[in-house]
Short mmCIF file of C-alpha atoms in Angstrom, two decimals:
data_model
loop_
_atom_site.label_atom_id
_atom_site.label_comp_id
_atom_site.label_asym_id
_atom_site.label_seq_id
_atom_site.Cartn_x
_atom_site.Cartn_y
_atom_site.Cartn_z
CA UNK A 1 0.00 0.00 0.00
CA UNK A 2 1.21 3.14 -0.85
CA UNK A 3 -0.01 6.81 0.43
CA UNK A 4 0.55 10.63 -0.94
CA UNK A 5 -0.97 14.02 0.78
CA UNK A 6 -2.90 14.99 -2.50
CA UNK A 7 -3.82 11.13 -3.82
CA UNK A 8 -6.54 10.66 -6.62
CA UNK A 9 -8.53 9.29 -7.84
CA UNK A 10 -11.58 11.44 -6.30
CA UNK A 11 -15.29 10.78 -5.92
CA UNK A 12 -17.36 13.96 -7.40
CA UNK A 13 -20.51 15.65 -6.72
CA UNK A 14 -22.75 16.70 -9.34
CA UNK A 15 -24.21 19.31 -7.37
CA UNK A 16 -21.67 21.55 -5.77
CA UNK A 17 -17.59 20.67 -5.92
CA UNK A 18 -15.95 22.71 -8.42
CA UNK A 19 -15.11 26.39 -9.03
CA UNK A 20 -16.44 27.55 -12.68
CA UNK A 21 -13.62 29.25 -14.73
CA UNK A 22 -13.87 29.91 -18.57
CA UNK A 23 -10.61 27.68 -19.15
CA UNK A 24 -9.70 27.53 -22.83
CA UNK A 25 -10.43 23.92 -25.03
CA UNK A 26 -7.53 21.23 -25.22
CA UNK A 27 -5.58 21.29 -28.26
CA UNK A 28 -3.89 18.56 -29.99
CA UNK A 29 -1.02 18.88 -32.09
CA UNK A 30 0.03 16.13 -34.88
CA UNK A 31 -2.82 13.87 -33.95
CA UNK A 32 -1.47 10.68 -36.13
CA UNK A 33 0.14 7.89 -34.25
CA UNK A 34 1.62 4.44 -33.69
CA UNK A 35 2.72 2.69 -30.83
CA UNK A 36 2.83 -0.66 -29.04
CA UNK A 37 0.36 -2.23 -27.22
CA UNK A 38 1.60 -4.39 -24.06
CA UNK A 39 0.04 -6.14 -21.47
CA UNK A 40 2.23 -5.33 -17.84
CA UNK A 41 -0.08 -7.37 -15.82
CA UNK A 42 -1.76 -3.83 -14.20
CA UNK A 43 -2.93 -2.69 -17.36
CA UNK A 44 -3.11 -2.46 -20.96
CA UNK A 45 -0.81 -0.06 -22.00
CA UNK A 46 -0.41 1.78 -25.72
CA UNK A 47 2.89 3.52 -25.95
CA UNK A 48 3.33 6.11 -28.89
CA UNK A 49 6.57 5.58 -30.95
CA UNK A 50 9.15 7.96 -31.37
CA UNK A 51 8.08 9.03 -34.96
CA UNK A 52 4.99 9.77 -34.36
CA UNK A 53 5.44 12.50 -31.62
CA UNK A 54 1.68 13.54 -29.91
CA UNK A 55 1.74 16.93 -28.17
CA UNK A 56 -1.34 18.39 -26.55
CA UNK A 57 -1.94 22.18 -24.71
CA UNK A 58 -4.14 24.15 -24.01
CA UNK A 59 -7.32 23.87 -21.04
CA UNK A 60 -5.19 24.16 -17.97
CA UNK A 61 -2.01 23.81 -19.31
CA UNK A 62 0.72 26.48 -19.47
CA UNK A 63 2.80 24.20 -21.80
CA UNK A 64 2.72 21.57 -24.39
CA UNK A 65 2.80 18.13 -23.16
CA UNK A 66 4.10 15.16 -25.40
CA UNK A 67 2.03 12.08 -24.91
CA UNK A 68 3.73 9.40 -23.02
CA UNK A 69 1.07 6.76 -22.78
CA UNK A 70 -2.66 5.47 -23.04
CA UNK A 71 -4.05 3.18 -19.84
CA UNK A 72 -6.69 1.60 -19.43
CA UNK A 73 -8.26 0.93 -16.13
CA UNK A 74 -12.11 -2.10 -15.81
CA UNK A 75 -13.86 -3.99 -13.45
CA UNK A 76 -14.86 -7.18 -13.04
CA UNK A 77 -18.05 -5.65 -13.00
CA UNK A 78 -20.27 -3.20 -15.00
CA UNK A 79 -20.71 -0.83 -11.82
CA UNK A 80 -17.04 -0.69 -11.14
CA UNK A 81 -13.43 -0.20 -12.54
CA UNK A 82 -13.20 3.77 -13.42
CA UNK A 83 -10.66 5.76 -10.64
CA UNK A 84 -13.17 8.32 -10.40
CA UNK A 85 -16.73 8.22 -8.96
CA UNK A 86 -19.64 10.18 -9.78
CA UNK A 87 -21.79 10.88 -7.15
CA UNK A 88 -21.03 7.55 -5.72
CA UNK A 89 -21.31 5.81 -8.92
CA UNK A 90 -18.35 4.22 -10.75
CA UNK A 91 -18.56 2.77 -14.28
CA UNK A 92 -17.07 -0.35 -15.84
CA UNK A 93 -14.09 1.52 -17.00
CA UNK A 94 -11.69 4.76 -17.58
CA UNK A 95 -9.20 5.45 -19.97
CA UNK A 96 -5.48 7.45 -18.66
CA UNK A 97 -3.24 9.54 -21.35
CA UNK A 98 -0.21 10.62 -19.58
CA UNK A 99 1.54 13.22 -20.90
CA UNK A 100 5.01 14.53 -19.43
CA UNK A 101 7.23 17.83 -20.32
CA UNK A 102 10.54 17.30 -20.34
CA UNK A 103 13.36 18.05 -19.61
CA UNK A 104 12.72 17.74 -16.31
CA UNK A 105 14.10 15.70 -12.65
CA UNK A 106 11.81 12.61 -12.77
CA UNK A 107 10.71 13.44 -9.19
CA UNK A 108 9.94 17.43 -10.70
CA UNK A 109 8.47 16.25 -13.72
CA UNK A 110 5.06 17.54 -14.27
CA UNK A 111 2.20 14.55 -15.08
CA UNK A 112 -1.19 15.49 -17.13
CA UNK A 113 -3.46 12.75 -17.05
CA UNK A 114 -6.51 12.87 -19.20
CA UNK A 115 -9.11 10.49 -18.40
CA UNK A 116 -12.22 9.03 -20.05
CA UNK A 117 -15.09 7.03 -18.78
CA UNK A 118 -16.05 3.72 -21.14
CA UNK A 119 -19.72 3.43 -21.70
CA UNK A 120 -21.05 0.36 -22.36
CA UNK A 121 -22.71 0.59 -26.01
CA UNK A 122 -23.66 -1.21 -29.64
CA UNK A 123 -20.87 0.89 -30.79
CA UNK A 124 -17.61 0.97 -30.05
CA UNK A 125 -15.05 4.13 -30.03
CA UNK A 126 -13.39 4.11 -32.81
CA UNK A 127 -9.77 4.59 -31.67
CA UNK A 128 -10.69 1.91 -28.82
CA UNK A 129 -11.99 -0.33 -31.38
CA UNK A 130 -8.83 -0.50 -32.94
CA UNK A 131 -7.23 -1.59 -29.69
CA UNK A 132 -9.87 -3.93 -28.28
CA UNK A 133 -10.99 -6.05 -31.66
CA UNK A 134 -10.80 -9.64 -31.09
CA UNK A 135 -7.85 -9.67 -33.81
CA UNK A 136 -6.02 -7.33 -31.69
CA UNK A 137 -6.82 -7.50 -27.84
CA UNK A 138 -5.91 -11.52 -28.35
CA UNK A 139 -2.56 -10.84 -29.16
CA UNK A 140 -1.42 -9.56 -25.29
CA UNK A 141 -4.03 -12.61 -23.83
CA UNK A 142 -0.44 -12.65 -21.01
CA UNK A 143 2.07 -10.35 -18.99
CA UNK A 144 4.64 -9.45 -21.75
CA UNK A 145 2.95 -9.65 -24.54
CA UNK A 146 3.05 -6.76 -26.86
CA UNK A 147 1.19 -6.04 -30.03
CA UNK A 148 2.06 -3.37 -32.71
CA UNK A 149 -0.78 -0.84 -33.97
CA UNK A 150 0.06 1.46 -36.42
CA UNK A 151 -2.42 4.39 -38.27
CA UNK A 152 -4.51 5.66 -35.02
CA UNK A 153 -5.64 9.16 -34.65
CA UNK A 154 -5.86 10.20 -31.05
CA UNK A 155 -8.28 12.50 -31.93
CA UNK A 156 -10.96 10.12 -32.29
CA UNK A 157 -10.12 8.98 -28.56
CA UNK A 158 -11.22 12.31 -27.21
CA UNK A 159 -15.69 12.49 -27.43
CA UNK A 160 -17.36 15.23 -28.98
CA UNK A 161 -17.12 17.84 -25.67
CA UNK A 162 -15.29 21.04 -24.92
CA UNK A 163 -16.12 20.97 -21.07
CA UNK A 164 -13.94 19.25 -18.33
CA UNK A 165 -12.83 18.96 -15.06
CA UNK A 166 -9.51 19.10 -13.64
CA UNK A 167 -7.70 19.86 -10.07
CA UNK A 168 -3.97 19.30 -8.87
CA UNK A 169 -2.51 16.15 -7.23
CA UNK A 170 -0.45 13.01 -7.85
CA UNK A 171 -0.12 9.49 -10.07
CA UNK A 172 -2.04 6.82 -8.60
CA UNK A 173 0.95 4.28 -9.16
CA UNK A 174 4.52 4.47 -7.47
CA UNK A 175 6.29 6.51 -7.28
CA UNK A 176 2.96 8.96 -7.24
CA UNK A 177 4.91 12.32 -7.68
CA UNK A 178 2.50 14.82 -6.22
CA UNK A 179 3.11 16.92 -9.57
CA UNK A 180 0.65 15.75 -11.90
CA UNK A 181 -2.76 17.69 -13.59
CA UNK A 182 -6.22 15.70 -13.33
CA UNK A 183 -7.89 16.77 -16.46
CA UNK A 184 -11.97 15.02 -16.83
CA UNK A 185 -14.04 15.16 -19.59
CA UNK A 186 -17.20 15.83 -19.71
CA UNK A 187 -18.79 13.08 -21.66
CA UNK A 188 -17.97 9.12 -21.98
CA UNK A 189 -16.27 6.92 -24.97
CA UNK A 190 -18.07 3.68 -25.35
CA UNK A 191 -17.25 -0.11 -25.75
CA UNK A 192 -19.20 -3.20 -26.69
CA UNK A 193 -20.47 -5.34 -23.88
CA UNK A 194 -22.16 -7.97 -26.19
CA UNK A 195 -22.73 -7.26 -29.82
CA UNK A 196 -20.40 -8.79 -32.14
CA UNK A 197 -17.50 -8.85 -29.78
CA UNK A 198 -17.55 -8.44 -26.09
CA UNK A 199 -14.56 -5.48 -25.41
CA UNK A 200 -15.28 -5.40 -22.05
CA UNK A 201 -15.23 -9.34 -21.54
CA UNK A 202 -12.59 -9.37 -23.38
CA UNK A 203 -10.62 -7.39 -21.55
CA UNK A 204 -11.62 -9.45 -18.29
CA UNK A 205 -9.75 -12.43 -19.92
CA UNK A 206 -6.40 -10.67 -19.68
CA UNK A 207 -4.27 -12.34 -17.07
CA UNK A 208 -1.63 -10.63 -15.00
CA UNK A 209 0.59 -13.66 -15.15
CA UNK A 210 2.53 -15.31 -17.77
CA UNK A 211 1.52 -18.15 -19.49
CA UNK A 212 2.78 -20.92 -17.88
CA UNK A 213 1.60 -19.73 -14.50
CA UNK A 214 -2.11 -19.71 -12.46
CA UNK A 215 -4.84 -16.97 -14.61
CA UNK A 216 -5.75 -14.14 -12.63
CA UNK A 217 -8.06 -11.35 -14.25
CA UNK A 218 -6.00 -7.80 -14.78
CA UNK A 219 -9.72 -6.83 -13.35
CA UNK A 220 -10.19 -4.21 -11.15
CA UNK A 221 -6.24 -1.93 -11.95
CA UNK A 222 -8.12 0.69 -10.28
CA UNK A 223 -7.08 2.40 -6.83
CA UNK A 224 -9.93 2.95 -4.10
CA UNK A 225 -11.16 6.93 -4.23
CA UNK A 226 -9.28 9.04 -1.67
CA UNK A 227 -11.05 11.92 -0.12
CA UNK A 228 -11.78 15.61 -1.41
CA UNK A 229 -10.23 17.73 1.49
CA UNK A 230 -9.20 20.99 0.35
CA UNK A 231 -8.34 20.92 -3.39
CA UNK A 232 -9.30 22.81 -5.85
CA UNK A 233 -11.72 21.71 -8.25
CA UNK A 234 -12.10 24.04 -11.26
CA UNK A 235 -14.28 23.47 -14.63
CA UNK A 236 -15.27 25.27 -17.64
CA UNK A 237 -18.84 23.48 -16.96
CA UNK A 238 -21.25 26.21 -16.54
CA UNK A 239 -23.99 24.55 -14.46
CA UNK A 240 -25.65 27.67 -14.01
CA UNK A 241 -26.29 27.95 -17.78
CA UNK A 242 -29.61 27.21 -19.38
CA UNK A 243 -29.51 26.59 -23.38
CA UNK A 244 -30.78 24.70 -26.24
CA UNK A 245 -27.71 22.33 -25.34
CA UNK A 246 -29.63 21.51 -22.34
CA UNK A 247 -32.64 19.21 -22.20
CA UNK A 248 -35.74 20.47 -21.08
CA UNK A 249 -33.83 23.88 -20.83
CA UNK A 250 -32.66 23.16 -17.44
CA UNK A 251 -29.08 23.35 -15.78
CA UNK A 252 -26.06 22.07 -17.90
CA UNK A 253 -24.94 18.92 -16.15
CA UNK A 254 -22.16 16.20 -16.23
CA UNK A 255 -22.97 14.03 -18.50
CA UNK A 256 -22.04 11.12 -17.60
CA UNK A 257 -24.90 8.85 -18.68
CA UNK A 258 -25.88 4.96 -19.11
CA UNK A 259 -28.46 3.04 -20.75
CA UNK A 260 -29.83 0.00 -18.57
CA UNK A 261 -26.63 -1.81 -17.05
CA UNK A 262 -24.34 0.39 -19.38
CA UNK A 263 -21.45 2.59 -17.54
CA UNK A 264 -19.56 5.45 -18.58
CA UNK A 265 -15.98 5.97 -18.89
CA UNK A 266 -14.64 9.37 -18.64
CA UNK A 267 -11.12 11.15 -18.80
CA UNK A 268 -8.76 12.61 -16.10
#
């Protein structure tokens, strides 16, 4: 077990937690990419290569950011597996993009995570469906496996919103530098749960051991929520704001939403 004075993840609420501050969109810069997928036994892990350089600014940032890596935290379960609650609520998965600046001291190194929430549809996201088809996601079935994608657009990672959340702390793995950027978006990326191909079972099948030893589900990478104290919380959500964007013309809210047992995955 490992502790740090700021920790994430966080549990929100809808109603009153964050500070509303007309903070600028996210930008990203050279959007085309390849990279490796691996299986560590915590996670599945997509690592850009070094031709295909990712930067993104912008939103909170006072610099550009090159894009280190994409993580993906699931449950076991449809109601949990995201690092990030909701009111209480988790969903069956979330999605990290760690971005450093460098150069910089490892332990002075600044972090930006950007997380989504996976939301369990018919459809899948398309730069997730290029990483979770069966043809793919059966490639790292064990610890040190590794699988290389090439022609994905980050872009199509990110969902069709301009409104997030963010707030200062640490990485939820060791060494978790306090230095890093929690950056939220405001609406959830989807996966298949049983059309066609089951992403999300399929990702339950990954094992954390090599092949020659016992199977134990990569399930449940997440670490348990750690409490709000006295951060920060700012947003560019407007909750105060009444619009056509807003159903029934009522107050803009998060929208994080499911459909029957479906779940939504979101971004720090």
């Amino acid at each position: 077990m490992y502790y740090c004075m700021s920790d994430p993840p966080l549990t929100f609420c809808c109603r009153i937690f964050a500070v509303f501050i007309p903070l600028p969109d996210l930008l990203i810069q050279s959007p085309f990419m390849g990279g490796t997928m691996y299986n560590t036994g915590k996670h599945v892990s997509l690592r850009p290569d070094k031709a295909h350089l990712v930067n993104i600014s912008g939103g909170p940032l006072g610099y550009s950011y090159r894009l280190e890596e994409i993580r993906l935290h699931f449950g076991s379960e449809d109601s949990h597996g995201s690092e990030h609650l909701l009111n209480g609520q988790g969903f069956p998965g979330e999605v990290g993009r760690y971005k450093s600046r460098e150069p910089m001291p490892a332990h002075r190194q600044t972090m930006i995570t950007s997380q989504i929430k996976m939301h369990l549809s018919e459809n899948s996201n398309a730069f997730l469906n290029r990483m979770l088809n069966r043809d793919t996601i059966t490639r790292i079935n064990y610890k040190h496996d590794a699988f290389l994608l090439m022609g994905l657009n980050i872009a199509d990672l990110y969902p069709d919103t301009t409104r997030y959340i963010t707030y200062e702390g640490s990485i939820t793995i060791p060494p978790c530098y306090e230095t890093a950027t929690w950056i939220l978006i405001n609406k959830p990326i989807y996966v298949t749960q049983i059309v066609v191909f089951p992403q999300m079972h399929s990702l339950r099948l990954l094992s954390q051991n090599e092949p020659y030893k016992i199977f134990l589900s990569m399930s449940d990478n997440t670490r348990p929520t750690q409490p709000l104290l006295q951060r920060c919380i700012r947003t560019n959500i407007n909750f105060s704001k009444q619009g056509r964007d807003c159903p029934n013309n009522r107050a803009l809210r998060p929208q994080y939403r499911g459909k029957g047992k479906a779940a939504v995955l979101f971004l720090h």
